[in-house]
CSV table of C-alpha atoms and ligand atoms in Angstrom, one decimal:
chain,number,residue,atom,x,y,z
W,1474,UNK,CA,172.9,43.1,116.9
W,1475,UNK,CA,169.8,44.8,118.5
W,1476,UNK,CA,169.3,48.1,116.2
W,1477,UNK,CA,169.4,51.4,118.2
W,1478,UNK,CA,166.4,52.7,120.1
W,1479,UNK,CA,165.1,54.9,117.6
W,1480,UNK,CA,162.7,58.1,119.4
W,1481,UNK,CA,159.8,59.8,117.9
W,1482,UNK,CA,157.3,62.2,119.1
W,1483,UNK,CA,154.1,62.5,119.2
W,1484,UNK,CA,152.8,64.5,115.9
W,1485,UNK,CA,150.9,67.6,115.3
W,1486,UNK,CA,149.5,68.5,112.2
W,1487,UNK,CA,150.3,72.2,110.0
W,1488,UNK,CA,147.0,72.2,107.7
W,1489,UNK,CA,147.6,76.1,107.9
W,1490,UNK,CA,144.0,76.8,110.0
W,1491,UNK,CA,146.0,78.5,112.6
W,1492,UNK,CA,144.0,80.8,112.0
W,1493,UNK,CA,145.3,84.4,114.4
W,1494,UNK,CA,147.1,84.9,117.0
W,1495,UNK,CA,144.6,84.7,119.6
W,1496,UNK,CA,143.1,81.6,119.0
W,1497,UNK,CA,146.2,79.9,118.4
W,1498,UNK,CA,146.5,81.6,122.4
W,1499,UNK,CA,143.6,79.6,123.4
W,1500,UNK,CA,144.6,76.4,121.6
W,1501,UNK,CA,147.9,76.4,123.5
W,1502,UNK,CA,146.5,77.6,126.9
W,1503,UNK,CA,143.5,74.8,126.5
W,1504,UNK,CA,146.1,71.9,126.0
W,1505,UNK,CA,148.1,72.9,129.1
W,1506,UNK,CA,148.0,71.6,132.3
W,1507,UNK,CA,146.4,73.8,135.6
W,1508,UNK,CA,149.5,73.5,136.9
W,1509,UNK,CA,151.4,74.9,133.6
W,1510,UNK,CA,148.4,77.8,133.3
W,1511,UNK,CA,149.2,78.8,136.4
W,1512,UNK,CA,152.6,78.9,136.2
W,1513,UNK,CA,152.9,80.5,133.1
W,1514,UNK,CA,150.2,83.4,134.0
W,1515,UNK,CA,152.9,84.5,136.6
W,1516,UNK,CA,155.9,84.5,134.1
W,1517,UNK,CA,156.8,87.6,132.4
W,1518,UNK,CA,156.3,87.1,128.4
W,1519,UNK,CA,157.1,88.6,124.7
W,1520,UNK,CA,154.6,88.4,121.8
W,1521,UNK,CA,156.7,86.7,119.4
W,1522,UNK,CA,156.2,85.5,115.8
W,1523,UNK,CA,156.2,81.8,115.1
W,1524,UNK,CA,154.5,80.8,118.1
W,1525,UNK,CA,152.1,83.3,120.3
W,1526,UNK,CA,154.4,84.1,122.9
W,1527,UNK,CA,157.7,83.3,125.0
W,1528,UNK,CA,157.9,83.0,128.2
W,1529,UNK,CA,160.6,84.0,130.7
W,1530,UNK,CA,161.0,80.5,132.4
W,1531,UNK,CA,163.7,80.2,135.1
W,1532,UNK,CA,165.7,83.3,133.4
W,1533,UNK,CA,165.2,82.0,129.8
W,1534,UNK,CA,162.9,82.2,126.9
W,1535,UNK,CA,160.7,79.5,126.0
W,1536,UNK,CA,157.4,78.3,124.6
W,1537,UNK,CA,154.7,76.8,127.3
W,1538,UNK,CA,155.1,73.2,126.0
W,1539,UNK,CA,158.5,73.4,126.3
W,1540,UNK,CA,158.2,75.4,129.9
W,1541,UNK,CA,156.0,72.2,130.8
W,1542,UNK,CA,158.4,69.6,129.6
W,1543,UNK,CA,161.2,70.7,130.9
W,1544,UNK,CA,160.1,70.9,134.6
W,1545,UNK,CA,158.6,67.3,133.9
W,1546,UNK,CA,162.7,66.7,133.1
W,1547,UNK,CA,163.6,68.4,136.1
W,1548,UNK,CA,162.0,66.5,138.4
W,1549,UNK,CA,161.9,63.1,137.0
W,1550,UNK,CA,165.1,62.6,135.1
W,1551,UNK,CA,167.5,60.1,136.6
W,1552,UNK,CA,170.8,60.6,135.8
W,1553,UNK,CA,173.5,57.8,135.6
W,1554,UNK,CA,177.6,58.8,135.9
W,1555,UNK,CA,178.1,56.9,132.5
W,1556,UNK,CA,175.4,59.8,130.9
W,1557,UNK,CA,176.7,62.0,127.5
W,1558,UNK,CA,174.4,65.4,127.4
W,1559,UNK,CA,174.9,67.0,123.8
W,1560,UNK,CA,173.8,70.8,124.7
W,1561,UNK,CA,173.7,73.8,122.7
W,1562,UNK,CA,172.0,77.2,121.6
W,1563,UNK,CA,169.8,76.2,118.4
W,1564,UNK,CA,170.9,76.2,115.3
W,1565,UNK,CA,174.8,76.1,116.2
W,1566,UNK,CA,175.6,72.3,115.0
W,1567,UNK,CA,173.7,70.3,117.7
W,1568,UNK,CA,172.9,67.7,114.3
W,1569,UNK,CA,176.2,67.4,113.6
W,1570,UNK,CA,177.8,66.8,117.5
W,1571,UNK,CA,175.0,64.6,118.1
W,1572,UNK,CA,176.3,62.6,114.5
W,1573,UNK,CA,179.6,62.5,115.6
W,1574,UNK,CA,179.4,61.8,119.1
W,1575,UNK,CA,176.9,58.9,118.2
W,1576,UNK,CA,179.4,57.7,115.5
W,1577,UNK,CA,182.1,58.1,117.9
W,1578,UNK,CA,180.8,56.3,121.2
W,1579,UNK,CA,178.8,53.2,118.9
W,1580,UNK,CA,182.0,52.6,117.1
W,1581,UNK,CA,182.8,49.3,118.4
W,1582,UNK,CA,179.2,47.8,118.1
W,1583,UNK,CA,178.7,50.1,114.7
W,1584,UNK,CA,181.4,50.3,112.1
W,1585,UNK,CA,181.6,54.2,110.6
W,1586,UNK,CA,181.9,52.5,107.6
W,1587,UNK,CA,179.2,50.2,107.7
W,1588,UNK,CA,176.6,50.1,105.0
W,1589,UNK,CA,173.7,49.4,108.1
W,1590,UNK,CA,174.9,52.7,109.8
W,1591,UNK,CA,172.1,54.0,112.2
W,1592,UNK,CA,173.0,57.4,111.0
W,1593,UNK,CA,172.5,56.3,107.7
W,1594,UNK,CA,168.8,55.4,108.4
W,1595,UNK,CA,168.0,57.9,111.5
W,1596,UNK,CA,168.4,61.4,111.8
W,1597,UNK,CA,170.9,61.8,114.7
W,1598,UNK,CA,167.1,63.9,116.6
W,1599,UNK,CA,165.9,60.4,116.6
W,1600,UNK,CA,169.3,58.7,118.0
W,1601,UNK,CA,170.0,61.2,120.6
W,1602,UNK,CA,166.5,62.4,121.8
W,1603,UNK,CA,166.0,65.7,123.0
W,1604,UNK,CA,165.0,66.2,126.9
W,1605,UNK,CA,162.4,68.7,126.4
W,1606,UNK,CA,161.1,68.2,122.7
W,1607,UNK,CA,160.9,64.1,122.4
W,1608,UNK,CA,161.8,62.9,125.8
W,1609,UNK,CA,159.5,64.8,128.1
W,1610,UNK,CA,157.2,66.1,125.5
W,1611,UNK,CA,153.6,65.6,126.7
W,1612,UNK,CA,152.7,65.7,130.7
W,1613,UNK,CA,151.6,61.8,130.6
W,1614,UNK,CA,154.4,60.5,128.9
W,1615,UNK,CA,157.4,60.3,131.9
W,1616,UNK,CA,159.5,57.7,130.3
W,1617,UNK,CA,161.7,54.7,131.8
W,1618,UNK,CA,165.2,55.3,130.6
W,1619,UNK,CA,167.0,53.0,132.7
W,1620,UNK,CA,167.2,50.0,130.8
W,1621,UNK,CA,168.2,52.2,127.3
W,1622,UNK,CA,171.6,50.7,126.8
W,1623,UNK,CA,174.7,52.7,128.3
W,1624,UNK,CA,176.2,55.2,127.5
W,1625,UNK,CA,173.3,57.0,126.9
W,1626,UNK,CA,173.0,59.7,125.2
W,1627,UNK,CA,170.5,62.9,125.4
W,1628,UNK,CA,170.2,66.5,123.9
W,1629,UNK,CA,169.1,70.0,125.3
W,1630,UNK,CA,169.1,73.2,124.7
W,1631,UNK,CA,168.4,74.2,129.0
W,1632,UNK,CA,171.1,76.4,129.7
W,1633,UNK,CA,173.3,75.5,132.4
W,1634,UNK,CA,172.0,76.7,135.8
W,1635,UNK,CA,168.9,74.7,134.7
W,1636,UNK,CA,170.3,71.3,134.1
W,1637,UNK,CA,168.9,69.0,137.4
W,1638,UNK,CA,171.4,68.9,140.1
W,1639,UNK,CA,171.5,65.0,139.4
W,1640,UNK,CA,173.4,65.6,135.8
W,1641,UNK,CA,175.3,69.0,137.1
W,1642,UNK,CA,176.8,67.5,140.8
W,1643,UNK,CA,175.0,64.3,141.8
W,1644,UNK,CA,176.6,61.9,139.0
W,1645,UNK,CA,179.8,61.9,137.0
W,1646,UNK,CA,177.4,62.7,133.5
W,1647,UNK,CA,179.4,64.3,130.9
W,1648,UNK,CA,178.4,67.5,128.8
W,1649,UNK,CA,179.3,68.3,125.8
W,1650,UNK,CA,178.5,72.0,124.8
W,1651,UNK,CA,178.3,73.6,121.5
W,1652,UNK,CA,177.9,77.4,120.3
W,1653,UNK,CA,178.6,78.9,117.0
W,1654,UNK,CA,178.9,83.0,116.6
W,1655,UNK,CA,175.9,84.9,116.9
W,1656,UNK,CA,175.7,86.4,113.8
W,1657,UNK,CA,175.6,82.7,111.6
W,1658,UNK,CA,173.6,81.2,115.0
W,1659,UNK,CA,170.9,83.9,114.4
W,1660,UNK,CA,170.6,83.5,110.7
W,1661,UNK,CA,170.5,80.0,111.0
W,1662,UNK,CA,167.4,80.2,113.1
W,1663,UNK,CA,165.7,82.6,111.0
W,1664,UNK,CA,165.8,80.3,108.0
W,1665,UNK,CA,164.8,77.9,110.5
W,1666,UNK,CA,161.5,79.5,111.7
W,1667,UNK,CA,160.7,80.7,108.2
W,1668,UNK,CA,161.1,77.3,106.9
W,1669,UNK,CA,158.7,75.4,109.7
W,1670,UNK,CA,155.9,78.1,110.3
W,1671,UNK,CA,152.9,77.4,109.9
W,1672,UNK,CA,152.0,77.9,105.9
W,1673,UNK,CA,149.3,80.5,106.9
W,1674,UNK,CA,151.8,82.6,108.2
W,1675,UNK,CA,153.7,85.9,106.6
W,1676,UNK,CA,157.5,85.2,106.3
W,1677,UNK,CA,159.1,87.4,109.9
W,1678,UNK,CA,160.6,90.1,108.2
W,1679,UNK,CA,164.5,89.4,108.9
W,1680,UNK,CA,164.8,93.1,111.0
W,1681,UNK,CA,161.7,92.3,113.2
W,1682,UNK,CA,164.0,88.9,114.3
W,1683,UNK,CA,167.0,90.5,114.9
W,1684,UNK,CA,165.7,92.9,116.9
W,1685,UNK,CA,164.1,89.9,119.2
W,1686,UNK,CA,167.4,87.9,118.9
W,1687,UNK,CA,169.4,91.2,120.2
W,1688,UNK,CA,167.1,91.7,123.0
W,1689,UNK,CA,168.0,88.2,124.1
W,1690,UNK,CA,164.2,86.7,123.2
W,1691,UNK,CA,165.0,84.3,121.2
W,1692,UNK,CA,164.3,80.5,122.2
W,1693,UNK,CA,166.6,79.6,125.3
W,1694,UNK,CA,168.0,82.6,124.8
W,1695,UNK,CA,169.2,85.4,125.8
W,1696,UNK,CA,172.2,83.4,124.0
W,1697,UNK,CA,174.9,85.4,126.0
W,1698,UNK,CA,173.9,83.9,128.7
W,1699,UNK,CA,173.4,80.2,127.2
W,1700,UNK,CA,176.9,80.3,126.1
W,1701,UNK,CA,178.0,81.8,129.5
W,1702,UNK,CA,176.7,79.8,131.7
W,1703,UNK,CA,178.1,76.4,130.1
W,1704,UNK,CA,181.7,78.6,129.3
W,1705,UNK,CA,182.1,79.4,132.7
W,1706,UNK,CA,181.5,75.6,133.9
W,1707,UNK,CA,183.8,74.4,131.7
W,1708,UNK,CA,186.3,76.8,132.8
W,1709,UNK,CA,185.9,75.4,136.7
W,1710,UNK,CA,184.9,72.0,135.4
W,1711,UNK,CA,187.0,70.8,132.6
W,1712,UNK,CA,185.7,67.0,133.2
W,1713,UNK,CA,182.4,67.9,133.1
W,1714,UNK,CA,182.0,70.4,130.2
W,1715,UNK,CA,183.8,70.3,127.3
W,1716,UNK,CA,182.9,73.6,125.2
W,1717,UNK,CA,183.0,73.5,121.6
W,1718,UNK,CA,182.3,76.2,118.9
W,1719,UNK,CA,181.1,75.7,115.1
W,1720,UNK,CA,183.5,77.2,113.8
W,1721,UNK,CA,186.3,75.3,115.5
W,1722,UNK,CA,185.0,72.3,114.1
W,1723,UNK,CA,184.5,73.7,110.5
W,1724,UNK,CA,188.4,74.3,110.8
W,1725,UNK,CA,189.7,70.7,111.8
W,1726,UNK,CA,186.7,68.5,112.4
W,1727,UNK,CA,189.1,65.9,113.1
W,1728,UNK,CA,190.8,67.5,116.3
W,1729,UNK,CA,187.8,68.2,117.7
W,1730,UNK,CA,186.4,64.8,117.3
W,1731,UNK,CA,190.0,63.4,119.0
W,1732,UNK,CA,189.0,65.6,121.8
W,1733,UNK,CA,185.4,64.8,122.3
W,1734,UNK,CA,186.5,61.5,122.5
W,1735,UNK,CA,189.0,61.6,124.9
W,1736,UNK,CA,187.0,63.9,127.1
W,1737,UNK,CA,184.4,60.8,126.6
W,1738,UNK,CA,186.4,58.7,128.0
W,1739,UNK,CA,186.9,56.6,124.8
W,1740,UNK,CA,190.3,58.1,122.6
W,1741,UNK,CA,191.0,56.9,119.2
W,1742,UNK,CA,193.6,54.1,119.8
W,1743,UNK,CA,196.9,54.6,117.8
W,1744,UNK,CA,195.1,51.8,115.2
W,1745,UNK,CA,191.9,53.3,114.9
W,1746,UNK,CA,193.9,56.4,113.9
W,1747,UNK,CA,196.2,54.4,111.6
W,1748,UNK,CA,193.2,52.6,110.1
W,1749,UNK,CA,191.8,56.1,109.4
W,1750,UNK,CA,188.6,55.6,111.9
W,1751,UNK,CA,188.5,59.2,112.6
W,1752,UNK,CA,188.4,59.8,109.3
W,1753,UNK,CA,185.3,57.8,108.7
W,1754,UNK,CA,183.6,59.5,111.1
W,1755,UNK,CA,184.1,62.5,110.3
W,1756,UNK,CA,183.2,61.3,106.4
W,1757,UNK,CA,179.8,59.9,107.6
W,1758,UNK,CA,178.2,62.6,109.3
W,1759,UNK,CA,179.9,65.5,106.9
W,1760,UNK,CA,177.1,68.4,106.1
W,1761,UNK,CA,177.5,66.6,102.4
W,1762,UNK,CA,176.9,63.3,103.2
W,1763,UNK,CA,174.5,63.7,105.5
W,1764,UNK,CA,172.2,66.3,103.8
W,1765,UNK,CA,172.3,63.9,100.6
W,1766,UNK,CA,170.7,60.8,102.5
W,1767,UNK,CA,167.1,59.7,102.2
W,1768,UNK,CA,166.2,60.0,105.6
W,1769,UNK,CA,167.0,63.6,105.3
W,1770,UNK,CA,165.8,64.7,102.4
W,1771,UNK,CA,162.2,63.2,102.8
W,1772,UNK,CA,161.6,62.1,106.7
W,1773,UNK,CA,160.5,64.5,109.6
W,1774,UNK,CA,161.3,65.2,113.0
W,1775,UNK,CA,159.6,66.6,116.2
W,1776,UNK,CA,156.3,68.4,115.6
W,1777,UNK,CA,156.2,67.6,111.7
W,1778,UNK,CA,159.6,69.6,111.0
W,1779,UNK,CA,161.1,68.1,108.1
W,1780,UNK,CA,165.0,67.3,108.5
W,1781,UNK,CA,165.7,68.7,105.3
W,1782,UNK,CA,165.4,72.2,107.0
W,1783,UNK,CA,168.2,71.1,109.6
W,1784,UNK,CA,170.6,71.1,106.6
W,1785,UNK,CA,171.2,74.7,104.9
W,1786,UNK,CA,174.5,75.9,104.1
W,1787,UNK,CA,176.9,74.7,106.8
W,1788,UNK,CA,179.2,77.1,106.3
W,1789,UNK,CA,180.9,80.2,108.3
W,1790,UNK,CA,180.3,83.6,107.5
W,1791,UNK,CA,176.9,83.4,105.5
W,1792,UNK,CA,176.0,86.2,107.4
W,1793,UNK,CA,177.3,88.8,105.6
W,1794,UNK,CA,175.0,88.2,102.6
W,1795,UNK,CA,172.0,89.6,105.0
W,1796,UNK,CA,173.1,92.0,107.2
W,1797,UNK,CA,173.1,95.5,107.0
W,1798,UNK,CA,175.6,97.7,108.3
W,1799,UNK,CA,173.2,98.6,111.6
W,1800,UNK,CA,172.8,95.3,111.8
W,1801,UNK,CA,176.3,94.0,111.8
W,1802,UNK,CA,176.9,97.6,114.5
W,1803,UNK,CA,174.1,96.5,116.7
W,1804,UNK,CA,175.1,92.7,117.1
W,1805,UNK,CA,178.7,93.1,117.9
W,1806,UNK,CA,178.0,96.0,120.5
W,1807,UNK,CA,175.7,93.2,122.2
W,1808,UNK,CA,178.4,90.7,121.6
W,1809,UNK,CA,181.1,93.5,123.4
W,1810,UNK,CA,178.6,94.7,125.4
W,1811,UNK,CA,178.0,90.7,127.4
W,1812,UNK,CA,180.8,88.6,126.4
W,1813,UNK,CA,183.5,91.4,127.4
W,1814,UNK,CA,186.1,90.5,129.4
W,1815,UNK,CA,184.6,86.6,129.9
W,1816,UNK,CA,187.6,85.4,127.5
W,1817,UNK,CA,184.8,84.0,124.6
W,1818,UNK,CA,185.4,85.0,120.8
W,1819,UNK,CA,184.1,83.6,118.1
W,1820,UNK,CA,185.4,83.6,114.0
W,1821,UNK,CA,182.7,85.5,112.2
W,1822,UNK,CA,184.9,84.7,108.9
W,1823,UNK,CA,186.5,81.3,107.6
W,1824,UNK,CA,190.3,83.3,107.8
W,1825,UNK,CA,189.9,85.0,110.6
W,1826,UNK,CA,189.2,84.8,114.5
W,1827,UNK,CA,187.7,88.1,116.1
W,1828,UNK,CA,187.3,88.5,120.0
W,1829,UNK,CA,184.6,90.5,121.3
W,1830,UNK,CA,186.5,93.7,121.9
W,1831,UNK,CA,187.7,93.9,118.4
W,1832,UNK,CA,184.6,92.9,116.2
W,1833,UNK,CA,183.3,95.9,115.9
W,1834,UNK,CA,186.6,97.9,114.7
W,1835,UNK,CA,187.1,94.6,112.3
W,1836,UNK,CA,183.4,94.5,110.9
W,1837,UNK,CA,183.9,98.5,109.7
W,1838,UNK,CA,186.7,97.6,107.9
N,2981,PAP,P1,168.9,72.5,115.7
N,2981,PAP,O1,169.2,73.5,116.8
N,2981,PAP,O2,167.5,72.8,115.1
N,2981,PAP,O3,169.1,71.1,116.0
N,2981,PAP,P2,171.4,72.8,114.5
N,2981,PAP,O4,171.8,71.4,114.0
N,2981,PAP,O5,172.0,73.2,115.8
N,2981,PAP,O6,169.9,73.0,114.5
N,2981,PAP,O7,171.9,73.8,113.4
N,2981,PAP,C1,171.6,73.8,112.1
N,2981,PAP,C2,172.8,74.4,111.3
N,2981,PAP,O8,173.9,73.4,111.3
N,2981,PAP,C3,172.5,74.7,109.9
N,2981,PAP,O9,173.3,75.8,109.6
N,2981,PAP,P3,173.0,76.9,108.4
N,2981,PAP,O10,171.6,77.3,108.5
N,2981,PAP,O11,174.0,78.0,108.6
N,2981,PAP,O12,173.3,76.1,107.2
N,2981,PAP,C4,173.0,73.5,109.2
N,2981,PAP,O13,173.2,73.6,107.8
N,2981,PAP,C5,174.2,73.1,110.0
N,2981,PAP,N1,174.6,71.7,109.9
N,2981,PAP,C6,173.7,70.6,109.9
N,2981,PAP,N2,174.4,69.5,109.8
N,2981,PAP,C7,175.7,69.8,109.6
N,2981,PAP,C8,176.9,69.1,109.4
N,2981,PAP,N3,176.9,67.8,109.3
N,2981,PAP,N4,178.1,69.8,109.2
N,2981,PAP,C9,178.1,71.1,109.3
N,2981,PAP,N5,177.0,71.9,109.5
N,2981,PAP,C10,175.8,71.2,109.7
């Protein structure tokens, strides 16, 4: 059997000479396109800390390379009906959907319990490419996709309203969304960024992120409106969008993964189930299992990120070993303040499940 198409981007090296801020302006600016300069000139932006600045790009934060990519995507991807789009905010499980949905659709042609597992090999980043960081990544590269073998599978973080209209109404593609709350999703990320900075660079002190992540600049962000906009589809669109959280999963990995798969199109069979294939999946791309194999303790991903970074903690609640009492104050009055009333909650603890007009009463306690 033909192994799957493994993706890889093209490299950059950290030797830690990114010297300041301005130069590493100039770097950036010099490797972009007229067309991106001058697009990007126009767009309001945020001095930021791991990279020079974020732009505010079709009503969301993002880096210039990314900015570029992503219209590249826009305008050349073809969608096909049989499509599955992993999307989420960063750092809210994309590793682990795009695991288990890979596990789950290759089922037939690869056993979970297989000793040649592609996900035993591959990080699931290299399985289920990423439109804007691998796919799209530099302005030559505009790939062919149409002869990868079907269903295939991508992953994004572009919100919603700027998905191509061939994914969102032209073609029957299906979307799977996940979000995790805020207050894990943000500490998450600030691991994250510490972890794959460049070496030269001073740690962001963890107050100086918040208060970004609050104000909505954060990559894709604001993530009120990341989450929103895919809720809200899969509220009018329940064939199109399936919306999943973290925590959700963390509580019965199993149901979730029934439901993925039926909204895929391909349900567990009564014998799968007896045979205990959900199981196996669910085994396989575990936070355990998964953090523990060669390929993610030692290999990279992306622009020289090492896929050991993708696998912290995986747990709920971490949170509260960080924040300070302002801090826990200000994020659930911007939780309150723009999820109210849109029906979205999120568990903040392992026991317990607190909606956005509670939180704050909850978190005092
Ligand atoms: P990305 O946006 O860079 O792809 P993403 O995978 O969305 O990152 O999120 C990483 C988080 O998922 C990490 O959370 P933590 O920092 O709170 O620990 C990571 O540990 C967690 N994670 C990765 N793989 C799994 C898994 N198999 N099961 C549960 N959690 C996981």
């Amino acid at each position: 059997m033909a192994p799957p198409t493994q993706f890889t981007i093209p490299q950059i090296s950290d030797d830690g000479k990114e010297a300041n801020h301005e130069i590493q302006v100039e770097i950036e600016e010099e490797q972009l396109s007229q067309e991106c300069k001058e697009l990007i000139l126009n767009l309001p932006r945020e001095k930021v800390w791991r990279t020079p600045y974020l732009y505010l790009y079709q009503g969301f934060w993002c880096q210039p390379t990314e900015i570029l990519a992503i219209s590249t995507f826009q305008k050349h991807f073809q969608a096909k009906d049989t499509d599955v789009l992993i999307a989420t905010v960063p750092k809210s499980g994309t590793t682990w959907l795009k695991a288990l949905t890979f596990a789950t659709l290759n089922r037939n042609n690869h056993s979970p319990t297989s000793e040649n597992h592609p996900l035993l090999k591959s990080n699931p980043h290299n399985l289920v490419p990423f439109f804007e960081y691998t796919l799209y990544s530099t302005k030559e590269n505009v790939p062919d996709l149409s002869h990868l073998p079907e269903p295939r599978m991508f992953g994004t973080h572009v919100p919603f309203a700027s998905l191509p209209t061939r994914i969102v109404r032209d073609t029957k593609t299906k979307i799977v969304y996940i979000c995790r709350n805020p207050f894990d999703t943000f500490l998450s990320s600030w691991f994250f960024c510490n972890k794959i900075k460049p070496k030269s660079s001073p740690d962001m002190p963890i107050e100086e992120a918040f208060g970004m992540f609050c104000k909505g600049v954060v990559g894709f962000g604001p993530f009120w409106d990341h989450m929103l906009g895919y809720w809200k589809e899969s509220i009018e669109r329940p064939e199109k969008v399936l919306f999943l959280k973290y925590e959700d999963l963390k509580e019965d990995v199993n149901l979730q993964l029934k439901r993925v798969a039926t909204f895929l199109g391909c349900p567990f069979t009564l014998e799968e189930e007896n045979c205990g294939v959900v199981e196996s999946i669910v085994k396989l791309c575990s936070f355990e299992n998964m953090k523990d194999l060669e390929v993610n303790k030692n290999g990279k991903f992306g622009r020289n990120f090492e896929n050991k970074f993708l696998f912290r903690k995986g747990e709920i609640g971490d949170w509260v070993n960080y924040f300070t009492p302002s801090m826990v104050e200000k994020l659930s009055k911007v939780m309150e303040e723009k999820l109210h009333g849109s029906g979205l909650s999120f568990r903040l603890h392992l026991d317990s499940v607190v909606s956005e007009a509670e939180t704050e009463t909850k978190l005092k306690k």
